[in-house]
Short mmCIF file of C-alpha atoms in Angstrom, two decimals:
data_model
loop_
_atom_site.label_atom_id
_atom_site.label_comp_id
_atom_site.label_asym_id
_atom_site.label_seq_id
_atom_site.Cartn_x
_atom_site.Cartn_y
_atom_site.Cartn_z
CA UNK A 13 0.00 0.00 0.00
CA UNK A 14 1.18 3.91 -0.88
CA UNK A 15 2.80 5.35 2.17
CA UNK A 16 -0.59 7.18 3.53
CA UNK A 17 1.29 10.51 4.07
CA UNK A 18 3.11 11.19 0.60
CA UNK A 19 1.45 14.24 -1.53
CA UNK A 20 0.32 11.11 -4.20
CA UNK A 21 -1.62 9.37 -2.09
CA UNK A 22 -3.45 12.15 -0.99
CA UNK A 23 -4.17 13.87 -3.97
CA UNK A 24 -5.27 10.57 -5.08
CA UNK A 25 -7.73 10.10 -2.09
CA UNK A 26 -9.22 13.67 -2.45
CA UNK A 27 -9.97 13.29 -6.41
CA UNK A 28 -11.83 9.65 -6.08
CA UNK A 29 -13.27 11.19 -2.90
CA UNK A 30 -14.69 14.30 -5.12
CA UNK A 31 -15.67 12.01 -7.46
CA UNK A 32 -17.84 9.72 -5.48
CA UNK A 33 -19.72 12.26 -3.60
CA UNK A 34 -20.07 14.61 -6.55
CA UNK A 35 -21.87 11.69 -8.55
CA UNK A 36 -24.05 10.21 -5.33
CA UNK A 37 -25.20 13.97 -5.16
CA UNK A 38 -26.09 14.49 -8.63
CA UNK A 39 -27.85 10.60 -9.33
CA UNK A 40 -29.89 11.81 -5.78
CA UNK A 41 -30.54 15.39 -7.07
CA UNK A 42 -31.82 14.51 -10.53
CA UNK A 43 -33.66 11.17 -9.46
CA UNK A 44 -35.46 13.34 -6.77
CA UNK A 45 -36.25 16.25 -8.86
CA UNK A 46 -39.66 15.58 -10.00
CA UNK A 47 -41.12 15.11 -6.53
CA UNK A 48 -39.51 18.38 -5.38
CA UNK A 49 -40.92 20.07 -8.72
CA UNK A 50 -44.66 18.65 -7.52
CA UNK A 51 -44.58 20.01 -4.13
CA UNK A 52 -42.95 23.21 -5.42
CA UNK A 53 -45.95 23.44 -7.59
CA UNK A 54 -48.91 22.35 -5.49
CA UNK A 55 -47.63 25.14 -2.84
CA UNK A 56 -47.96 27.53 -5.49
CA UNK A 57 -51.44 26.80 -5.90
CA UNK A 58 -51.85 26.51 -2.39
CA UNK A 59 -50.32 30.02 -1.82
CA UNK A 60 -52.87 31.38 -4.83
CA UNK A 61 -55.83 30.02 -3.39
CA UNK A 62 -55.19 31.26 -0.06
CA UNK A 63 -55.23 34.74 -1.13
CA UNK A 64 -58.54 34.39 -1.89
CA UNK A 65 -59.44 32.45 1.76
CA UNK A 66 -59.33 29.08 0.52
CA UNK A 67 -57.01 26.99 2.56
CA UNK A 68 -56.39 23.53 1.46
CA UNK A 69 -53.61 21.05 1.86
CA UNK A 70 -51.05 20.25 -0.77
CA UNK A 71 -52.98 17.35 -1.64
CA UNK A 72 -55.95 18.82 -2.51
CA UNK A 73 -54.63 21.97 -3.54
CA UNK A 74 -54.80 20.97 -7.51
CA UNK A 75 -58.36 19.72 -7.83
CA UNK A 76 -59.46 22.99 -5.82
CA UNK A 77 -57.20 25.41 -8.04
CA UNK A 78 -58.94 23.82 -11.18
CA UNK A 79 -62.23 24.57 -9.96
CA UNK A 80 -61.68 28.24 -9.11
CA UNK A 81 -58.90 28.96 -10.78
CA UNK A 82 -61.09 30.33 -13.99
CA UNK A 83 -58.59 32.09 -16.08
CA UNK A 84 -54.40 31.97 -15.89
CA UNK A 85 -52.96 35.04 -18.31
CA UNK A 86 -50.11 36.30 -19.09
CA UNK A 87 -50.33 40.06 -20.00
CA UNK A 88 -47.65 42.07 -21.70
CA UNK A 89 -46.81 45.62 -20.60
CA UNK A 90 -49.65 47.29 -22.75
CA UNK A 91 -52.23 45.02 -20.70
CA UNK A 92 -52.58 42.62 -23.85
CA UNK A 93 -52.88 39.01 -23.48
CA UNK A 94 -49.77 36.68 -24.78
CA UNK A 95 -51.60 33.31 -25.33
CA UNK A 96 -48.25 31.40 -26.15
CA UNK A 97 -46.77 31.46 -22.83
CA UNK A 98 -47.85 28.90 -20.40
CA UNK A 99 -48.69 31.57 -17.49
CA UNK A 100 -48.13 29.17 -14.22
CA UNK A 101 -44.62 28.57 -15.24
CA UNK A 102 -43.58 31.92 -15.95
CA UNK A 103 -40.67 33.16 -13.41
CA UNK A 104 -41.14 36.88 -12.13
CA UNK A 105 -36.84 37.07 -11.48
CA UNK A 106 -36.23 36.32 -14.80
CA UNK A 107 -38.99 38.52 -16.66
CA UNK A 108 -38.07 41.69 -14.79
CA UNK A 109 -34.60 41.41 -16.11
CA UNK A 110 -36.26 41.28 -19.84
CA UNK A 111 -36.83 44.25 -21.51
CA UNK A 112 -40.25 45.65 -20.84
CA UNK A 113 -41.52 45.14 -24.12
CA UNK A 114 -40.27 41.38 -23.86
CA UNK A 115 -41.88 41.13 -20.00
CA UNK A 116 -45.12 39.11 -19.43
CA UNK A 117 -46.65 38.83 -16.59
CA UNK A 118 -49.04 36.35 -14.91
CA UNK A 119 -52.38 37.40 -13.81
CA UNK A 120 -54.78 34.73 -12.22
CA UNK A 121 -58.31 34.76 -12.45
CA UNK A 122 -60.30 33.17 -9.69
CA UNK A 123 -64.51 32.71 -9.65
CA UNK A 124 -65.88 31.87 -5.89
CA UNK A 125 -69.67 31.71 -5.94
CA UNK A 126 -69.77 34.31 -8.61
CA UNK A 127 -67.82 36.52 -7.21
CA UNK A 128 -64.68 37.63 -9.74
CA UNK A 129 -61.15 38.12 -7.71
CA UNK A 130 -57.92 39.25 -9.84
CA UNK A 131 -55.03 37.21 -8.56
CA UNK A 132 -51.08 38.90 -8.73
CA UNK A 133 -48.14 37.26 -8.28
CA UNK A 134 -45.31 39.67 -6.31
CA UNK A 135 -41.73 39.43 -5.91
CA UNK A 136 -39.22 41.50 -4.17
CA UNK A 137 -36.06 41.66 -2.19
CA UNK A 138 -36.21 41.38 1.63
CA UNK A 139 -33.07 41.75 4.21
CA UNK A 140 -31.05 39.34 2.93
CA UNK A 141 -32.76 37.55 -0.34
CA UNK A 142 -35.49 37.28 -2.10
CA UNK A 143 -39.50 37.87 -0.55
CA UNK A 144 -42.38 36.91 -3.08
CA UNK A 145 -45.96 36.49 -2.50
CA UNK A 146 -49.88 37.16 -4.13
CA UNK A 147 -51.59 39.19 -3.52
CA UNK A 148 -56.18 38.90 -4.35
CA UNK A 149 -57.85 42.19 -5.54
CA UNK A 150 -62.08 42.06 -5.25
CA UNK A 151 -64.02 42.83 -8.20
CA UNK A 152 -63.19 46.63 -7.78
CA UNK A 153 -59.80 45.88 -8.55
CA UNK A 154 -59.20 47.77 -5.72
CA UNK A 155 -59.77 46.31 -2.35
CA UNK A 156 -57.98 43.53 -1.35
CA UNK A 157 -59.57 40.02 -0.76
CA UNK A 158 -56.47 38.77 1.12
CA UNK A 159 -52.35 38.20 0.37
CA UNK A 160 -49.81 35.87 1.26
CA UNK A 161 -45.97 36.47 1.54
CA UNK A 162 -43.19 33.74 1.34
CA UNK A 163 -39.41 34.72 1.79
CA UNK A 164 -36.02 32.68 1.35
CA UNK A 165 -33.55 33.81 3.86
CA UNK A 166 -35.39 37.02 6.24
CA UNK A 167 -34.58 36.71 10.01
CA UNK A 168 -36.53 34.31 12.16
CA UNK A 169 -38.56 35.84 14.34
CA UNK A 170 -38.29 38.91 12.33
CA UNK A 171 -38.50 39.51 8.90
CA UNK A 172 -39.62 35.95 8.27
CA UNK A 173 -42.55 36.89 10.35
CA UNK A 174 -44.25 38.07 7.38
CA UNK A 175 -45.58 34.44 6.33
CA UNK A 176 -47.77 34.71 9.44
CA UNK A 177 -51.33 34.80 9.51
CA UNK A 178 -51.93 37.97 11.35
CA UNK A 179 -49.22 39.70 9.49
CA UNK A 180 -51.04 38.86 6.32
CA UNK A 181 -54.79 39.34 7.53
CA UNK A 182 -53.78 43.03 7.85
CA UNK A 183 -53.93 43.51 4.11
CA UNK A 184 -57.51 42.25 3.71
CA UNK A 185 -59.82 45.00 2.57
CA UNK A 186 -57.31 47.70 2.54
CA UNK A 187 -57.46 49.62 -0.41
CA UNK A 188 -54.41 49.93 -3.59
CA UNK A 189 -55.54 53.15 -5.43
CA UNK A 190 -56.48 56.37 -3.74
CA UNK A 191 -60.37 58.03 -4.29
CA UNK A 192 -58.80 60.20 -7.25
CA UNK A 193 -57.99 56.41 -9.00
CA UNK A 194 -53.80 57.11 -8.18
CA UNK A 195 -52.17 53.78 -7.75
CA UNK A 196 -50.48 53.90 -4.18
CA UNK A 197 -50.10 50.61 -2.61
CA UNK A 198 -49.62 49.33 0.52
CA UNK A 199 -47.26 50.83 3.04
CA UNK A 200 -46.02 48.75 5.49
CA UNK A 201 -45.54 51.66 8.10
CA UNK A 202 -43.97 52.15 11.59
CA UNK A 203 -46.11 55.35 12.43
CA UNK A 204 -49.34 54.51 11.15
CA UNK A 205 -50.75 54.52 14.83
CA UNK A 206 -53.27 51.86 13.53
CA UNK A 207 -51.89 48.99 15.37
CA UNK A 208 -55.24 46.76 14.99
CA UNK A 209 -55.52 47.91 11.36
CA UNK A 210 -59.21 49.16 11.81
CA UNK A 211 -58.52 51.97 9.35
CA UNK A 212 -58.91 50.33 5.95
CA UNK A 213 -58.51 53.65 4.09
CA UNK A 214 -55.19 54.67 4.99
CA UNK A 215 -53.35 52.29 2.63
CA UNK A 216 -51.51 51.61 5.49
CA UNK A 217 -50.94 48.45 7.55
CA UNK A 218 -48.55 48.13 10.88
CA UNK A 219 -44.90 47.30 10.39
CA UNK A 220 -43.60 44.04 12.09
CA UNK A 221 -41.39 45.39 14.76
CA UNK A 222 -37.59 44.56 13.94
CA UNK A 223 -38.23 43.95 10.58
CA UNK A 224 -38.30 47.42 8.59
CA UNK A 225 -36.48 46.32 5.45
CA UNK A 226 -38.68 43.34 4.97
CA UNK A 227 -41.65 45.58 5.39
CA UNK A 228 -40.15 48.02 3.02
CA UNK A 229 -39.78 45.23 0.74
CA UNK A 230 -43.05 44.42 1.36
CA UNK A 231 -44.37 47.71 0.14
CA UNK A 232 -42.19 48.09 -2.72
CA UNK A 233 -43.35 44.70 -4.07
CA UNK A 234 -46.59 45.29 -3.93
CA UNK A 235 -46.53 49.10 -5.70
CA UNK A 236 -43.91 47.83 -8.40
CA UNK A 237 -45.70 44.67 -9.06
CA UNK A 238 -49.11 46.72 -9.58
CA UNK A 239 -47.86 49.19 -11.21
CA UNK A 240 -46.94 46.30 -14.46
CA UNK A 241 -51.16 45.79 -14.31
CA UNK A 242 -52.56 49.17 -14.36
CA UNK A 243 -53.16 49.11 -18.29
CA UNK A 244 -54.65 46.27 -17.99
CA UNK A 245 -56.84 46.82 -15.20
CA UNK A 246 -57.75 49.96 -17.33
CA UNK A 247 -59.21 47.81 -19.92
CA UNK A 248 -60.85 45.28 -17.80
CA UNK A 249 -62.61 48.43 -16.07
CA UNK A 250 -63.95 49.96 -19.26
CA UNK A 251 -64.95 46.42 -20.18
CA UNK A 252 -66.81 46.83 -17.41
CA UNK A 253 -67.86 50.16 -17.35
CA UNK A 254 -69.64 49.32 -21.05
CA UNK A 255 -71.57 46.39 -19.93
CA UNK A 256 -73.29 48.37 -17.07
CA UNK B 16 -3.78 -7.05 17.65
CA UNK B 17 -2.62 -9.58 19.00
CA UNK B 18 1.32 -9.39 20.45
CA UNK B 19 2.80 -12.88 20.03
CA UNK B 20 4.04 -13.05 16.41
CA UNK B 21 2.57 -16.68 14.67
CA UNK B 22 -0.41 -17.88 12.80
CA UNK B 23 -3.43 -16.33 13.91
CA UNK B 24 -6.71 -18.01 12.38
CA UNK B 25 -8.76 -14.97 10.12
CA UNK B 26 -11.95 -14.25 11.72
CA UNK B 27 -15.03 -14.44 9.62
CA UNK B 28 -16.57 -10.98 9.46
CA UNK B 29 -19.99 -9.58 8.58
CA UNK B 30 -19.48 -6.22 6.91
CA UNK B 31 -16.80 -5.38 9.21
CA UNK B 32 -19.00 -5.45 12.53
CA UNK B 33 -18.03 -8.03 14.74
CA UNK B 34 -14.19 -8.49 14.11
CA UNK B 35 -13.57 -7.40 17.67
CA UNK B 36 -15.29 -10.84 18.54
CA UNK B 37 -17.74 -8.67 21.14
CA UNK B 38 -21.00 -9.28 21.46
CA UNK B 39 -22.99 -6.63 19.51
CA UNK B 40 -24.62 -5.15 22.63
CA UNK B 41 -21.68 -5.51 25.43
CA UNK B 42 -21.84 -3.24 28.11
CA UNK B 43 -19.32 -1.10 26.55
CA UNK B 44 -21.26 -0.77 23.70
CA UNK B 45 -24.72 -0.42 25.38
CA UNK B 46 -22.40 2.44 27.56
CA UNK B 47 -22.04 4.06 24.05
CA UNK B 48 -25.55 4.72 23.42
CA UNK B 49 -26.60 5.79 26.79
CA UNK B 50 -23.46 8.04 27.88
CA UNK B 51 -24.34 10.46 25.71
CA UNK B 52 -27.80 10.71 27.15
CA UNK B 53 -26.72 11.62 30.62
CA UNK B 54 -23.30 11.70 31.70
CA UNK B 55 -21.53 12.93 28.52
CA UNK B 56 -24.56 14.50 27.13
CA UNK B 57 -23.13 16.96 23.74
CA UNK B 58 -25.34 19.37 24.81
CA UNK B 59 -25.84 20.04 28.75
CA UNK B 60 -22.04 18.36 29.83
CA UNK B 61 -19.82 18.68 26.77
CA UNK B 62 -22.18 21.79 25.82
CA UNK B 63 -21.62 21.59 22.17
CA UNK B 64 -24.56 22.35 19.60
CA UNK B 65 -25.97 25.19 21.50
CA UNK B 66 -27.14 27.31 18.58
CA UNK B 67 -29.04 24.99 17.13
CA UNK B 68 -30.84 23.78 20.73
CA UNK B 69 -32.01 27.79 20.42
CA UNK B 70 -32.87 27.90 16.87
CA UNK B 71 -35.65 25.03 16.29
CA UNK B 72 -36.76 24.45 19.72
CA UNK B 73 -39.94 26.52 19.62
CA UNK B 74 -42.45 23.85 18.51
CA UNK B 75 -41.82 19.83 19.03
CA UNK B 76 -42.29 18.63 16.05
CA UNK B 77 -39.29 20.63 13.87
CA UNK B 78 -37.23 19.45 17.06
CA UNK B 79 -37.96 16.00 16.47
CA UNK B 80 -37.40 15.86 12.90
CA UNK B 81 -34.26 17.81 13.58
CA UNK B 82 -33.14 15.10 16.24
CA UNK B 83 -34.07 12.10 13.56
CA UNK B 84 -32.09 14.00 11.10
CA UNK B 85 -29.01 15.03 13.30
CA UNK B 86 -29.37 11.20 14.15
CA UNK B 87 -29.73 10.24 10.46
CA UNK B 88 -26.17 12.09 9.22
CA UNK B 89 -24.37 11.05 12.53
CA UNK B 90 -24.88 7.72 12.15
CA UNK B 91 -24.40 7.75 8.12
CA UNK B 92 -21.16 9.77 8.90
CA UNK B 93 -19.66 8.29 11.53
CA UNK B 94 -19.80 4.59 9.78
CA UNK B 95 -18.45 5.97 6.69
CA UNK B 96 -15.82 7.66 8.28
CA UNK B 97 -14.86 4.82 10.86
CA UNK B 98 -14.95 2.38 7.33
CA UNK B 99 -12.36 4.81 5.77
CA UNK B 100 -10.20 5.25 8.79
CA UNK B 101 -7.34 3.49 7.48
CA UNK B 102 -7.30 5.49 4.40
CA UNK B 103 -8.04 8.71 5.02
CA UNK B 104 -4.77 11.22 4.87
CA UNK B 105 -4.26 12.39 7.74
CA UNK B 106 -3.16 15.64 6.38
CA UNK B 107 -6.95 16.41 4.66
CA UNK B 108 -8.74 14.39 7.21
CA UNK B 109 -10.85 17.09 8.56
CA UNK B 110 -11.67 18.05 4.93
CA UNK B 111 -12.44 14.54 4.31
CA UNK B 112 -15.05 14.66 7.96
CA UNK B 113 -16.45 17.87 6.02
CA UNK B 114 -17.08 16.43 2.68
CA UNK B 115 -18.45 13.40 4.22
CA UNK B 116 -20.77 15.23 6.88
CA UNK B 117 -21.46 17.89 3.95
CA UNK B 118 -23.15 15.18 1.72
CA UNK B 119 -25.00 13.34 4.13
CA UNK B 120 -26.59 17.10 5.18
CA UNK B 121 -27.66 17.60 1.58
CA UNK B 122 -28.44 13.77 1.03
CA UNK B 123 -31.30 14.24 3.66
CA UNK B 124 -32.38 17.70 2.71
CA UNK B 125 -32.93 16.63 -0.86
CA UNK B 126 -35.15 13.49 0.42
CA UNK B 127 -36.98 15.98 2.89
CA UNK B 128 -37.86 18.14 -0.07
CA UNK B 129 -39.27 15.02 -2.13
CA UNK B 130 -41.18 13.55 0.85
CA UNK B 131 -41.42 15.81 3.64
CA UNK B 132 -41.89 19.08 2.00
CA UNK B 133 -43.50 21.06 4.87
CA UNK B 134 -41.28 19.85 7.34
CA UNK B 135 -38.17 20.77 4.98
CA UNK B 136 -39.38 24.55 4.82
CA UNK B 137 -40.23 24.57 8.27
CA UNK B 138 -36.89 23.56 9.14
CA UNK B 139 -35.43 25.66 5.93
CA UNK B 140 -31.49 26.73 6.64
CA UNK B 141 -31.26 24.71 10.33
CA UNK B 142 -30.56 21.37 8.31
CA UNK B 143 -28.14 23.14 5.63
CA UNK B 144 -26.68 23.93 8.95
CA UNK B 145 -26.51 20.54 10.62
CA UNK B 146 -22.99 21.00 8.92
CA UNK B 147 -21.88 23.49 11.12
CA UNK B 148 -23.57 21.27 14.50
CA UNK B 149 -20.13 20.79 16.23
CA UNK B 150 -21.12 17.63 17.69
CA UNK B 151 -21.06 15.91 14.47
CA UNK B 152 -17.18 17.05 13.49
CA UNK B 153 -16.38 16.61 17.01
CA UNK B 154 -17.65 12.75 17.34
CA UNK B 155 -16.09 12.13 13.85
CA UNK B 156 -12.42 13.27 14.87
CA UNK B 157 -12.39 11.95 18.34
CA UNK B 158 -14.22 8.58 17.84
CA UNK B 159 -14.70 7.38 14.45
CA UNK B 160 -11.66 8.14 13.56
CA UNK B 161 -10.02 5.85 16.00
CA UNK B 162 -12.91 3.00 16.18
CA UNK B 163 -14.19 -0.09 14.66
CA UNK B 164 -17.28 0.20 12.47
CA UNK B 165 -20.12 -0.88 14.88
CA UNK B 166 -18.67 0.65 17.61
CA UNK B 167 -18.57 4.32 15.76
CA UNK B 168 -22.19 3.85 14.42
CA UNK B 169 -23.52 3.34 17.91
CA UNK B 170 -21.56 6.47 18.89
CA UNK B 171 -22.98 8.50 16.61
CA UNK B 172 -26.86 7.60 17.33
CA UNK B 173 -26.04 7.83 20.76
CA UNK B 174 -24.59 11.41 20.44
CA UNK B 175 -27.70 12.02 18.64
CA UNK B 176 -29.86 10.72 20.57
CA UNK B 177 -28.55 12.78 23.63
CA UNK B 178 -28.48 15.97 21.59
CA UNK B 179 -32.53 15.38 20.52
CA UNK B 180 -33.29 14.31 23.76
CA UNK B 181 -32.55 17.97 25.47
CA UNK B 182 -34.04 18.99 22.13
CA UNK B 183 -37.31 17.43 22.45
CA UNK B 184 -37.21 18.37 26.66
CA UNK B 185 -36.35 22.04 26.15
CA UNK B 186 -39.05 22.25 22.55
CA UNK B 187 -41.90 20.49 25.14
CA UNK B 188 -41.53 23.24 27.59
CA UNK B 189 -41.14 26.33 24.72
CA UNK B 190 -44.25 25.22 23.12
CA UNK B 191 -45.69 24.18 25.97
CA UNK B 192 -45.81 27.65 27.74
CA UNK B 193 -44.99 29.88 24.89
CA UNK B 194 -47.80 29.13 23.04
CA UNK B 195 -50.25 26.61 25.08
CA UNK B 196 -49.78 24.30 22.64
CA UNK B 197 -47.98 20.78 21.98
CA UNK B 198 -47.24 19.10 18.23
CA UNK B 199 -49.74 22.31 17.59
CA UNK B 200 -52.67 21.63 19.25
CA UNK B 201 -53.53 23.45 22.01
CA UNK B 202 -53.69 21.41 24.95
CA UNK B 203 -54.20 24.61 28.07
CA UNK B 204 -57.70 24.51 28.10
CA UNK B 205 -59.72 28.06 27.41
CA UNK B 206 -60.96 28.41 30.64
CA UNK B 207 -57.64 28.74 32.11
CA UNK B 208 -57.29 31.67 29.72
CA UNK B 209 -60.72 32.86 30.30
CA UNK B 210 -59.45 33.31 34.18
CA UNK B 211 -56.66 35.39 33.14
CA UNK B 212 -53.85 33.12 32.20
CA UNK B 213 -51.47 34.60 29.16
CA UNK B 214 -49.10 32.90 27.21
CA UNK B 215 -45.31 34.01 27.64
CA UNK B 216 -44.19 35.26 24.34
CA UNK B 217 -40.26 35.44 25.85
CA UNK B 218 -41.08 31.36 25.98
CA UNK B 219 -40.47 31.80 21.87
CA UNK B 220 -37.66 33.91 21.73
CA UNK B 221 -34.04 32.12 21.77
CA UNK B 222 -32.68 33.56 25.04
CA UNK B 223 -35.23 31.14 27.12
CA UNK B 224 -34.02 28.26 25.14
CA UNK B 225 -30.51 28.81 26.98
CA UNK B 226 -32.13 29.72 30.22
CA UNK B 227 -34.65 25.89 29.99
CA UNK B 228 -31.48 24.51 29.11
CA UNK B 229 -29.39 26.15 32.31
CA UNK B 230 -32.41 24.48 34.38
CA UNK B 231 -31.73 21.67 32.75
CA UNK B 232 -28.30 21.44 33.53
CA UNK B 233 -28.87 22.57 37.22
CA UNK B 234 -31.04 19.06 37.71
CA UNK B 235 -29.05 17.11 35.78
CA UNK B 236 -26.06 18.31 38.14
CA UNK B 237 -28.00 17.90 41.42
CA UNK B 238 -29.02 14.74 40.89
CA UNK B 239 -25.94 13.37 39.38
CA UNK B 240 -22.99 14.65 41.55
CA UNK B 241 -20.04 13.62 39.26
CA UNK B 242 -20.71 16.24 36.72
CA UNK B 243 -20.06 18.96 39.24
CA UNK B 244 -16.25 20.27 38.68
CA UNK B 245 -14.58 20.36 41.64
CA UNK B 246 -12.08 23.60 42.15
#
């Protein structure tokens, strides 16, 4: 046997080592993938219908989206509707580093006991990565029906506090445009003075305490994000207006 | 080994286990699964693998499934590493322990993504960091490294075992009265709440973590007097 301390054998040891583990990890990775991919994409639904106060498990999650999930679009930036992209699959992080004529973005429909709800994915940056989220508008397109918020790396106990419950019932009927029909969002403030959120006017909901760039986030996400579906909510609103 | 020189007969082996012609569950090696639960406990004697003890000991069940798979790469780890102690450079063998406790850490997070999806986001960075869990390098380099097979593999579920169980004690007492609740049901009844009982939200927050496990330690001590240094 090679002396166990020359350079040789070691070198020797470290490449078959490198070797091994790199393949075990790969076969595992790629023979794995597809059941990660289906949870990946049943929590999606799960996250969409929840917006719009449907909770379900991941099991159930896809027979539920199909039955009120009505519509799945994806809109370019003049609020037209791109049928040859597959909306579900499309990946906010890499459309907003298209340019905008080349963006498309995904708009779900929903239909609860005839009641219409306009579905919108988010995505921002938090802390320290990325936050994303939906975010239900009511029939108005203006109120909102409810929104969730997922994160990758914000602080426990903190910032990653925004994929609670309370933190995300706060949203729920608060308003996104102003009475003069001015886009302005959500702001996730610190001085609102609103701590039960009873003002739903003030397009304001209470900041998490320790966590003011993830609210910031927060708010940007959900102004930017909007902002892509104003010309399209202009159209769906005239639709409207002209069948009344 | 044996010190007279001459013929010694080769023992028949299964997998390498029982060359050391011992019976699989001596006292020594029942000793190496409970140690770790009392008298050399990783956490409350050797007090290694504080941070995560504080991290993921707010509800029971991410504790458990953190114990099972702190259990799961110390066992994997330790045989693999005891099986390649005769090999292994000693120049690069703590980059070997790495590489070795590094893909048993992802080999379980990728099969808690396939099958145990909720539990794997619950749990999110905390098993990426069972890397960093100091009682796994530490068992590697000071026992595997220097043991037979069998031997090692009970080491490291023992070690693991210990580590959960102040896991699972200090999570059942977190949840418990941080939130009235165990495995997420709550279990105080509303009347006591309706008479003016609160839950204590500093219960959730990692700086009662170290104080349950001080308690913990203060017990253990008084009731078993050999831990106590003397000056």
């Amino acid at each position: 046997m090679m002396n166990r301390d020359s350079n040789a054998y070691t070198f020797l040891f470290a490449t078959i080592m490198v070797l091994v583990v790199a393949s075990t990890l790969a076969f595992t990775a790629s023979s794995l993938k597809d059941l990660q991919a289906d949870n990946v994409r049943k929590e999606k639904m799960q996250n969409i219908l929840s917006t719009i106060g449907i909770q379900t498990d991941r099991e159930q999650a896809e027979v539920l989206y199909k039955k009120y999930i009505t519509n799945t679009l994806a809109l370019n930036h003049l609020g037209g509707v791109d049928d040859s992209v597959d909306a579900f699959t499309l990946k906010l992080n890499y459309e907003l580093k298209k340019p905008a004529s080349e963006q498309r973005f995904p708009m779900y429909k929903a239909e609860v006991e005839n009641t219409k709800f306009y579905i919108i994915p988010l995505r921002g940056s938090g802390l320290w990565d990325a936050i994303w989220g939906y975010i239900a508008l009511k029939a108005d397109i203006n109120t909102i029906q409810g929104a969730v918020f997922d994160h990758k790396g914000e602080t426990a106990g903190l910032g990653a506090e925004i994929t609670q419950q309370w933190f995300q019932d706060r949203f729920t009927d608060e308003k996104v445009f102003d009475t003069s029909g001015k886009l302005v969002g959500i702001y996730v403030s610190k001085t609102n003075n609103d701590p039960k959120d009873t003002d739903k006017d003030d397009h304001e909901v209470d900041a998490i305490s320790g966590a003011t760039i993830t609210g910031d986030g927060v708010t940007d996400m959900i102004m930017e994000r909007l902002n892509h579906y104003i010309p399209y909510f202009e159209k769906e609103k005239n639709a409207t207006a002209l069948l009344n | 080994m044996s010190e007279k020189k001459g013929f010694t007969p080769e023992k028949t082996t299964l997998l390498f286990i029982n060359n050391d012609s011992e019976p699989l569950f001596s006292k020594k090696n029942r000793a190496l699964l409970t140690d770790p639960m009392d008298d050399n406990n990783p956490i409350t004697v050797q007090v290694l693998g504080i941070c995560s003890a504080l991290a993921i000991t707010v509800q029971l069940k991410p504790a458990i499934v953190m114990s099972l798979s702190v259990m799961a790469v110390m066992g994997a780890s330790n045989v693999i590493i005891s099986l390649l102690r005769n090999l292994i450079p000693n120049r690069i063998r703590i980059i070997v322990q790495l590489v070795v406790v590094a893909a048993m850490v992802i080999l379980v997070d990728q099969i808690l993504r396939a099958y145990a999806y909720d539990v794997s986001k619950e749990l999110s960075i905390f098993i990426g960091l069972i890397i960093t869990n100091c009682i796994v390098m530490g068992r590697l380099e000071a026992f595997a490294l220097g043991n037979g097979v069998w031997k090692s593999f009970l080491d490291g579920i023992g070690n693991a075992a210990g580590y959960g169980f102040i896991l699972i004690v200090v999570a059942f007492f977190r949840e418990l009265l941080g939130s009235g609740k165990l495995f997420g049901f709550q279990v105080i009844p509303d009347f006591i709440y309706d008479m003016g009982y609160v839950n204590n939200g500093l219960m959730l927050l990692s700086p009662m973590a170290l104080i349950t496990v001080g308690i913990y330690i203060w017990i253990q001590r008084s009731r078993n007097r050999k831990l106590i240094e003397k000056n």
